[in-house]
Amino acid sequence: MNFILSFVKGRSRLLAIYGVRRVGKTSVLKVALSEAGVPYCYIDARMLEGDFTRRRLYQLISSCLTELSVRWRLEGIIRSIARIVRGVNVLGSGVELSVEIDWSRTYLTDLLNALSRHLDVFVLSIDEAQVLRMLKGFGKVDMVQVLAYVYDNLGNVKVILTGSEVGLLHDFLGLDNPRSPLHGRFIEELTIRPFSRDLSIQFLITGFRQYGVEVSMGEILEAVNRLDGIVGWLTYYGNAGYAVSLMSMRFIGGPWS
Ligand SMILES: Nc1ncnc2c1ncn2[C@@H]1O[C@H](COP(=O)(O)OP(=O)(O)OP(=O)(O)O)[C@@H](O)[C@H]1O
Ligand SMILES: [Mg+2]
């Protein structure tokens, strides 16, 4: 959390957050973004849903600009941006405002440039960013090029990426690959670790106490041994009722399935 907050306030430009599935990456990112008090866009790359087209990506960007405008009361700024960036249109106003981007005419670098000029700081966060690699190809969008452009030219635009598949995210960004547009750029890296054993025990005891559920220490220890400190599984176990969930989690891909 503090690491992300310092990143947003500091001078670094690019942050990658790693961590195994369900360890809490998205939660940490979202809490930090809302604490940071800085305008941001949040895009979950999994929302491309296998539709790895420019059109779909631009839909996601339109929604995040709409949210940016409403949440941060940036209607005036969004309207100015729409005036200078080709293909960006603003429909409605106030909470009814909606930003539309013409995927066939708009360049992301123009849009990011305009955001950079109109805002003191802007955070672009992309959850499960390794999925963006699927967008590459003729007539699509090479997001690594876009990110390299941002890194090199837009000092006040900070990029935060998360990835459960560290290897894929690394390969996608290609920081060590001389052929990648991002080669040699500096990246901050944060790995979200599972809870320690003690913290996991504490977490479950507190959780069960809150709900007034009686659970023996033996049962808690058994769960902790199996759940490896992965907060997503611990909460799942805590919420679903311990007896049912330890068994059913085998079937939904729990850590020991
Ligand atoms: N600090 C926390 N305390 C309690 N519950 C938490 C905490 N962090 C995350 N959770 C819960 O754990 C679950 C998994 O968290 P989250 O979705 O943030 O993980 P993730 O690493 O992004 O997972 P995925 O790899 O599936 O995207 C969520 O249900 C979330 O509400
Ligand atoms: Mg997530």
mmCIF file of C-alpha atoms and ligand atoms in Angstrom:
data_model
loop_
_atom_site.group_PDB
_atom_site.id
_atom_site.type_symbol
_atom_site.label_atom_id
_atom_site.label_comp_id
_atom_site.label_asym_id
_atom_site.label_seq_id
_atom_site.Cartn_x
_atom_site.Cartn_y
_atom_site.Cartn_z
ATOM 1 C CA MET A 1 0.000 0.000 0.000
ATOM 2 C CA ASN A 2 2.591 2.527 1.133
ATOM 3 C CA PHE A 3 4.815 1.424 -1.686
ATOM 4 C CA ILE A 4 2.095 2.261 -4.205
ATOM 5 C CA LEU A 5 1.365 5.587 -2.526
ATOM 6 C CA SER A 6 5.051 6.542 -2.602
ATOM 7 C CA PHE A 7 5.202 5.523 -6.235
ATOM 8 C CA VAL A 8 2.290 7.822 -7.083
ATOM 9 C CA LYS A 9 3.912 10.712 -5.220
ATOM 10 C CA GLY A 10 7.476 9.948 -6.301
ATOM 11 C CA ARG A 11 9.438 10.284 -9.509
ATOM 12 C CA SER A 12 9.288 6.771 -10.929
ATOM 13 C CA ARG A 13 7.050 6.261 -13.893
ATOM 14 C CA LEU A 14 6.285 2.603 -14.177
ATOM 15 C CA LEU A 15 5.252 0.120 -11.490
ATOM 16 C CA ALA A 16 4.522 -3.566 -11.858
ATOM 17 C CA ILE A 17 2.636 -5.398 -9.115
ATOM 18 C CA TYR A 18 3.062 -9.153 -9.102
ATOM 19 C CA GLY A 19 1.525 -11.876 -7.012
ATOM 20 C CA VAL A 20 -0.086 -15.266 -7.330
ATOM 21 C CA ARG A 21 -3.802 -15.609 -7.992
ATOM 22 C CA ARG A 22 -6.113 -14.378 -5.217
ATOM 23 C CA VAL A 23 -3.277 -12.885 -3.167
ATOM 24 C CA GLY A 24 -4.893 -9.452 -3.133
ATOM 25 C CA LYS A 25 -3.271 -7.469 -5.992
ATOM 26 C CA THR A 26 -6.456 -5.857 -7.263
ATOM 27 C CA SER A 27 -7.626 -4.949 -3.771
ATOM 28 C CA VAL A 28 -4.308 -3.372 -2.804
ATOM 29 C CA LEU A 29 -4.193 -1.451 -6.075
ATOM 30 C CA LYS A 30 -7.738 -0.134 -5.781
ATOM 31 C CA VAL A 31 -7.393 0.881 -2.154
ATOM 32 C CA ALA A 32 -4.105 2.639 -2.901
ATOM 33 C CA LEU A 33 -5.582 4.429 -5.914
ATOM 34 C CA SER A 34 -8.488 5.764 -3.945
ATOM 35 C CA GLU A 35 -6.210 6.808 -1.066
ATOM 36 C CA ALA A 36 -3.734 8.535 -3.357
ATOM 37 C CA GLY A 37 -6.245 11.240 -4.234
ATOM 38 C CA VAL A 38 -4.930 11.514 -7.777
ATOM 39 C CA PRO A 39 -7.033 11.186 -10.951
ATOM 40 C CA TYR A 40 -6.667 7.724 -12.398
ATOM 41 C CA CYS A 41 -8.076 5.304 -14.892
ATOM 42 C CA TYR A 42 -8.458 1.649 -13.931
ATOM 43 C CA ILE A 43 -8.747 -0.910 -16.690
ATOM 44 C CA ASP A 44 -9.046 -4.641 -16.117
ATOM 45 C CA ALA A 45 -7.461 -6.137 -19.229
ATOM 46 C CA ARG A 46 -9.454 -9.326 -18.700
ATOM 47 C CA MET A 47 -12.483 -7.317 -19.783
ATOM 48 C CA LEU A 48 -11.229 -7.677 -23.326
ATOM 49 C CA GLU A 49 -12.783 -11.130 -22.886
ATOM 50 C CA GLY A 50 -11.083 -12.695 -25.817
ATOM 51 C CA ASP A 51 -12.105 -9.795 -28.059
ATOM 52 C CA PHE A 52 -8.599 -8.499 -28.644
ATOM 53 C CA THR A 53 -9.630 -5.706 -30.938
ATOM 54 C CA ARG A 54 -8.916 -2.024 -30.992
ATOM 55 C CA ARG A 55 -12.644 -1.428 -30.801
ATOM 56 C CA ARG A 56 -13.028 -3.321 -27.530
ATOM 57 C CA LEU A 57 -9.962 -1.688 -25.969
ATOM 58 C CA TYR A 58 -11.330 1.735 -26.865
ATOM 59 C CA GLN A 59 -14.668 0.857 -25.271
ATOM 60 C CA LEU A 60 -12.835 0.124 -22.026
ATOM 61 C CA ILE A 61 -10.907 3.369 -22.306
ATOM 62 C CA SER A 62 -14.114 5.309 -22.982
ATOM 63 C CA SER A 63 -15.662 3.896 -19.803
ATOM 64 C CA CYS A 64 -12.659 4.746 -17.721
ATOM 65 C CA LEU A 65 -12.623 8.308 -19.082
ATOM 66 C CA THR A 66 -16.319 8.607 -18.296
ATOM 67 C CA GLU A 67 -15.606 7.455 -14.758
ATOM 68 C CA LEU A 68 -12.614 9.774 -14.510
ATOM 69 C CA SER A 69 -14.774 12.701 -15.503
ATOM 70 C CA VAL A 70 -17.618 11.948 -13.117
ATOM 71 C CA ARG A 71 -15.611 10.815 -10.118
ATOM 72 C CA TRP A 72 -13.087 13.634 -10.258
ATOM 73 C CA ARG A 73 -15.458 16.280 -11.569
ATOM 74 C CA LEU A 74 -13.252 16.807 -14.573
ATOM 75 C CA GLU A 75 -16.011 17.535 -17.040
ATOM 76 C CA GLY A 76 -14.406 20.812 -18.145
ATOM 77 C CA ILE A 77 -11.062 19.151 -18.748
ATOM 78 C CA ILE A 78 -12.609 16.188 -20.563
ATOM 79 C CA ARG A 79 -14.475 18.612 -22.828
ATOM 80 C CA SER A 80 -11.260 20.487 -23.604
ATOM 81 C CA ILE A 81 -9.572 17.200 -24.406
ATOM 82 C CA ALA A 82 -12.462 16.205 -26.676
ATOM 83 C CA ARG A 83 -11.982 19.475 -28.558
ATOM 84 C CA ILE A 84 -8.345 18.804 -29.320
ATOM 85 C CA VAL A 85 -8.192 15.030 -29.760
ATOM 86 C CA ARG A 86 -9.715 13.713 -32.937
ATOM 87 C CA GLY A 87 -12.446 11.129 -32.470
ATOM 88 C CA VAL A 88 -13.174 11.884 -28.799
ATOM 89 C CA ASN A 89 -16.749 13.021 -28.119
ATOM 90 C CA VAL A 90 -18.588 13.906 -24.953
ATOM 91 C CA LEU A 91 -22.284 13.093 -24.742
ATOM 92 C CA GLY A 92 -24.592 14.394 -22.028
ATOM 93 C CA SER A 93 -23.347 16.207 -18.968
ATOM 94 C CA GLY A 94 -22.978 15.937 -15.205
ATOM 95 C CA VAL A 95 -23.480 12.392 -13.899
ATOM 96 C CA GLU A 96 -25.058 11.505 -17.253
ATOM 97 C CA LEU A 97 -21.872 12.380 -19.073
ATOM 98 C CA SER A 98 -20.385 9.755 -21.307
ATOM 99 C CA VAL A 99 -17.174 9.809 -23.295
ATOM 100 C CA GLU A 100 -17.126 8.122 -26.688
ATOM 101 C CA ILE A 101 -13.950 7.384 -28.561
ATOM 102 C CA ASP A 102 -13.964 6.541 -32.231
ATOM 103 C CA TRP A 103 -11.640 3.545 -32.372
ATOM 104 C CA SER A 104 -10.916 4.024 -36.039
ATOM 105 C CA ARG A 105 -9.745 7.642 -35.760
ATOM 106 C CA THR A 106 -8.239 8.199 -32.340
ATOM 107 C CA TYR A 107 -4.635 7.682 -31.351
ATOM 108 C CA LEU A 108 -4.028 6.682 -27.760
ATOM 109 C CA THR A 109 -0.808 8.669 -27.629
ATOM 110 C CA ASP A 110 -2.750 11.852 -28.589
ATOM 111 C CA LEU A 111 -5.266 11.149 -25.885
ATOM 112 C CA LEU A 112 -2.630 10.481 -23.232
ATOM 113 C CA ASN A 113 -0.747 13.555 -24.341
ATOM 114 C CA ALA A 114 -3.844 15.679 -23.830
ATOM 115 C CA LEU A 115 -4.501 14.146 -20.406
ATOM 116 C CA SER A 116 -0.909 14.836 -19.438
ATOM 117 C CA ARG A 117 -1.202 18.474 -20.479
ATOM 118 C CA HIS A 118 -4.454 19.052 -18.635
ATOM 119 C CA LEU A 119 -3.720 17.264 -15.365
ATOM 120 C CA ASP A 120 -0.953 17.657 -12.782
ATOM 121 C CA VAL A 121 -0.632 13.915 -12.359
ATOM 122 C CA PHE A 122 -2.544 11.088 -13.942
ATOM 123 C CA VAL A 123 -2.312 7.376 -13.146
ATOM 124 C CA LEU A 124 -3.068 4.801 -15.777
ATOM 125 C CA SER A 125 -3.559 1.437 -14.090
ATOM 126 C CA ILE A 126 -4.039 -1.780 -15.970
ATOM 127 C CA ASP A 127 -4.956 -4.923 -14.072
ATOM 128 C CA GLU A 128 -3.765 -8.251 -15.508
ATOM 129 C CA ALA A 129 -1.741 -6.318 -18.051
ATOM 130 C CA GLN A 130 -0.170 -9.430 -19.575
ATOM 131 C CA VAL A 131 -3.471 -9.912 -21.415
ATOM 132 C CA LEU A 132 -2.641 -6.812 -23.483
ATOM 133 C CA ARG A 133 -0.063 -8.816 -25.400
ATOM 134 C CA MET A 134 -2.936 -10.376 -27.299
ATOM 135 C CA LEU A 135 -3.777 -6.969 -28.783
ATOM 136 C CA LYS A 136 -0.606 -6.851 -30.803
ATOM 137 C CA GLY A 137 -0.910 -7.393 -34.512
ATOM 138 C CA PHE A 138 -1.829 -5.687 -37.725
ATOM 139 C CA GLY A 139 -4.513 -3.015 -37.255
ATOM 140 C CA LYS A 140 -4.524 -3.554 -33.479
ATOM 141 C CA VAL A 141 -2.694 -1.690 -30.754
ATOM 142 C CA ASP A 142 0.858 -2.281 -29.632
ATOM 143 C CA MET A 143 0.450 -1.264 -26.016
ATOM 144 C CA VAL A 144 4.156 -1.650 -25.279
ATOM 145 C CA GLN A 145 4.845 1.085 -27.837
ATOM 146 C CA VAL A 146 2.220 3.265 -26.209
ATOM 147 C CA LEU A 147 3.689 2.660 -22.751
ATOM 148 C CA ALA A 148 7.191 3.409 -24.033
ATOM 149 C CA TYR A 149 5.900 6.673 -25.502
ATOM 150 C CA VAL A 150 4.310 7.586 -22.180
ATOM 151 C CA TYR A 151 7.468 6.683 -20.295
ATOM 152 C CA ASP A 152 9.677 8.774 -22.508
ATOM 153 C CA ASN A 153 7.470 11.819 -23.019
ATOM 154 C CA LEU A 154 4.794 12.217 -20.398
ATOM 155 C CA GLY A 155 6.534 12.716 -17.087
ATOM 156 C CA ASN A 156 3.335 13.226 -15.112
ATOM 157 C CA VAL A 157 1.565 10.109 -16.377
ATOM 158 C CA LYS A 158 2.306 7.153 -14.136
ATOM 159 C CA VAL A 159 1.592 3.630 -15.180
ATOM 160 C CA ILE A 160 0.729 0.806 -12.783
ATOM 161 C CA LEU A 161 0.392 -2.706 -14.149
ATOM 162 C CA THR A 162 -0.515 -5.878 -12.303
ATOM 163 C CA GLY A 163 -0.011 -9.441 -13.347
ATOM 164 C CA SER A 164 -0.636 -12.829 -11.813
ATOM 165 C CA GLU A 165 1.569 -14.315 -14.480
ATOM 166 C CA VAL A 166 4.890 -12.682 -13.717
ATOM 167 C CA GLY A 167 6.749 -14.382 -16.560
ATOM 168 C CA LEU A 168 4.149 -13.337 -19.110
ATOM 169 C CA LEU A 169 4.079 -9.752 -17.893
ATOM 170 C CA HIS A 170 7.874 -9.607 -17.962
ATOM 171 C CA ASP A 171 8.026 -10.994 -21.463
ATOM 172 C CA PHE A 172 5.247 -8.706 -22.625
ATOM 173 C CA LEU A 173 6.997 -5.574 -21.355
ATOM 174 C CA GLY A 174 10.359 -6.843 -22.577
ATOM 175 C CA LEU A 175 12.403 -4.599 -20.301
ATOM 176 C CA ASP A 176 15.364 -6.914 -20.808
ATOM 177 C CA ASN A 177 14.684 -7.548 -24.459
ATOM 178 C CA PRO A 178 16.704 -5.275 -26.768
ATOM 179 C CA ARG A 179 13.955 -5.491 -29.363
ATOM 180 C CA SER A 180 11.231 -4.217 -27.031
ATOM 181 C CA PRO A 181 10.259 -0.529 -27.149
ATOM 182 C CA LEU A 182 10.498 -0.514 -23.344
ATOM 183 C CA HIS A 183 13.994 -1.984 -23.272
ATOM 184 C CA GLY A 184 16.225 -0.450 -20.623
ATOM 185 C CA ARG A 185 13.475 1.582 -18.959
ATOM 186 C CA PHE A 186 13.395 1.509 -15.176
ATOM 187 C CA ILE A 187 10.486 -0.236 -13.555
ATOM 188 C CA GLU A 188 9.540 -0.361 -9.887
ATOM 189 C CA GLU A 189 8.396 -3.798 -8.864
ATOM 190 C CA LEU A 190 6.205 -4.866 -5.994
ATOM 191 C CA THR A 191 5.350 -8.439 -5.150
ATOM 192 C CA ILE A 192 2.294 -8.986 -2.996
ATOM 193 C CA ARG A 193 3.145 -11.813 -0.608
ATOM 194 C CA PRO A 194 0.750 -14.179 1.059
ATOM 195 C CA PHE A 195 -0.059 -13.563 4.714
ATOM 196 C CA SER A 196 2.384 -15.065 7.195
ATOM 197 C CA ARG A 197 1.173 -18.038 9.205
ATOM 198 C CA ASP A 198 0.568 -15.882 12.265
ATOM 199 C CA LEU A 199 -1.303 -13.259 10.323
ATOM 200 C CA SER A 200 -3.450 -15.910 8.615
ATOM 201 C CA ILE A 201 -4.406 -17.373 11.988
ATOM 202 C CA GLN A 202 -5.151 -13.920 13.339
ATOM 203 C CA PHE A 203 -7.171 -13.082 10.221
ATOM 204 C CA LEU A 204 -9.418 -16.132 10.552
ATOM 205 C CA ILE A 205 -9.858 -15.820 14.308
ATOM 206 C CA THR A 206 -10.861 -12.169 13.968
ATOM 207 C CA GLY A 207 -13.151 -12.952 11.040
ATOM 208 C CA PHE A 208 -14.962 -15.756 12.795
ATOM 209 C CA ARG A 209 -15.252 -13.760 15.994
ATOM 210 C CA GLN A 210 -16.809 -10.894 14.068
ATOM 211 C CA TYR A 211 -19.507 -13.196 12.766
ATOM 212 C CA GLY A 212 -19.898 -14.920 16.121
ATOM 213 C CA VAL A 213 -18.944 -18.300 14.674
ATOM 214 C CA GLU A 214 -17.317 -20.840 16.993
ATOM 215 C CA VAL A 215 -14.389 -22.611 15.377
ATOM 216 C CA SER A 216 -11.780 -24.703 17.130
ATOM 217 C CA MET A 217 -8.099 -23.844 16.928
ATOM 218 C CA GLY A 218 -7.513 -27.216 15.270
ATOM 219 C CA GLU A 219 -9.821 -26.313 12.424
ATOM 220 C CA ILE A 220 -8.252 -22.905 12.023
ATOM 221 C CA LEU A 221 -4.784 -24.415 11.909
ATOM 222 C CA GLU A 222 -5.860 -26.967 9.350
ATOM 223 C CA ALA A 223 -7.239 -24.220 7.124
ATOM 224 C CA VAL A 224 -4.154 -22.080 7.563
ATOM 225 C CA ASN A 225 -1.909 -25.003 6.677
ATOM 226 C CA ARG A 226 -3.813 -25.570 3.498
ATOM 227 C CA LEU A 227 -4.511 -22.040 2.345
ATOM 228 C CA ASP A 228 -0.893 -20.847 2.239
ATOM 229 C CA GLY A 229 -1.721 -17.349 3.424
ATOM 230 C CA ILE A 230 -3.574 -16.474 0.230
ATOM 231 C CA VAL A 231 -6.033 -13.867 1.413
ATOM 232 C CA GLY A 232 -8.575 -14.667 -1.314
ATOM 233 C CA TRP A 233 -8.827 -18.257 -0.124
ATOM 234 C CA LEU A 234 -8.815 -17.243 3.515
ATOM 235 C CA THR A 235 -11.773 -14.900 2.951
ATOM 236 C CA TYR A 236 -13.505 -17.501 0.853
ATOM 237 C CA TYR A 237 -13.050 -20.022 3.629
ATOM 238 C CA GLY A 238 -14.181 -17.481 6.228
ATOM 239 C CA ASN A 239 -17.272 -16.456 4.267
ATOM 240 C CA ALA A 240 -18.445 -19.721 2.848
ATOM 241 C CA GLY A 241 -18.551 -21.540 6.185
ATOM 242 C CA TYR A 242 -15.428 -23.459 6.963
ATOM 243 C CA ALA A 243 -16.739 -27.004 6.789
ATOM 244 C CA VAL A 244 -18.319 -26.685 3.378
ATOM 245 C CA SER A 245 -15.630 -24.579 1.832
ATOM 246 C CA LEU A 246 -12.573 -26.659 2.663
ATOM 247 C CA MET A 247 -14.206 -29.474 0.746
ATOM 248 C CA SER A 248 -15.773 -27.468 -2.052
ATOM 249 C CA MET A 249 -12.652 -25.438 -2.681
ATOM 250 C CA ARG A 250 -11.097 -28.560 -4.125
ATOM 251 C CA PHE A 251 -13.483 -28.158 -6.994
ATOM 252 C CA ILE A 252 -13.076 -24.471 -7.658
ATOM 253 C CA GLY A 253 -9.323 -24.511 -7.983
ATOM 254 C CA GLY A 254 -8.234 -23.961 -4.399
ATOM 255 C CA PRO A 255 -4.531 -24.109 -3.638
ATOM 256 C CA TRP A 256 -4.439 -27.859 -3.053
ATOM 257 C CA SER A 257 -6.868 -28.904 -5.777
HETATM 258 N N1 LIG B 1 -6.417 -7.330 3.001
HETATM 259 C C1 LIG B 1 -7.518 -8.052 2.762
HETATM 260 N N2 LIG B 1 -8.367 -8.372 3.745
HETATM 261 C C2 LIG B 1 -9.457 -9.100 3.525
HETATM 262 N N3 LIG B 1 -9.829 -9.575 2.328
HETATM 263 C C3 LIG B 1 -9.037 -9.286 1.293
HETATM 264 C C4 LIG B 1 -7.838 -8.519 1.449
HETATM 265 N N4 LIG B 1 -7.245 -8.416 0.229
HETATM 266 C C5 LIG B 1 -8.033 -9.095 -0.624
HETATM 267 N N5 LIG B 1 -9.097 -9.620 -0.004
HETATM 268 C C6 LIG B 1 -10.130 -10.441 -0.646
HETATM 269 O O1 LIG B 1 -9.460 -11.539 -1.262
HETATM 270 C C7 LIG B 1 -10.003 -11.795 -2.545
HETATM 271 C C8 LIG B 1 -8.921 -11.762 -3.599
HETATM 272 O O2 LIG B 1 -8.402 -10.455 -3.667
HETATM 273 P P1 LIG B 1 -8.041 -9.763 -5.044
HETATM 274 O O3 LIG B 1 -9.104 -9.948 -6.046
HETATM 275 O O4 LIG B 1 -7.602 -8.400 -4.701
HETATM 276 O O5 LIG B 1 -6.777 -10.645 -5.438
HETATM 277 P P2 LIG B 1 -6.011 -10.728 -6.817
HETATM 278 O O6 LIG B 1 -4.591 -11.033 -6.479
HETATM 279 O O7 LIG B 1 -6.288 -9.515 -7.627
HETATM 280 O O8 LIG B 1 -6.698 -12.010 -7.469
HETATM 281 P P3 LIG B 1 -6.769 -12.443 -9.004
HETATM 282 O O9 LIG B 1 -5.437 -13.037 -9.305
HETATM 283 O O10 LIG B 1 -7.846 -13.472 -9.000
HETATM 284 O O11 LIG B 1 -7.082 -11.227 -9.804
HETATM 285 C C9 LIG B 1 -11.109 -10.781 -2.778
HETATM 286 O O12 LIG B 1 -12.327 -11.395 -2.509
HETATM 287 C C10 LIG B 1 -10.824 -9.699 -1.753
HETATM 288 O O13 LIG B 1 -12.027 -9.105 -1.323
HETATM 289 MG MG MG B 2 -7.032 -9.246 -9.509
#
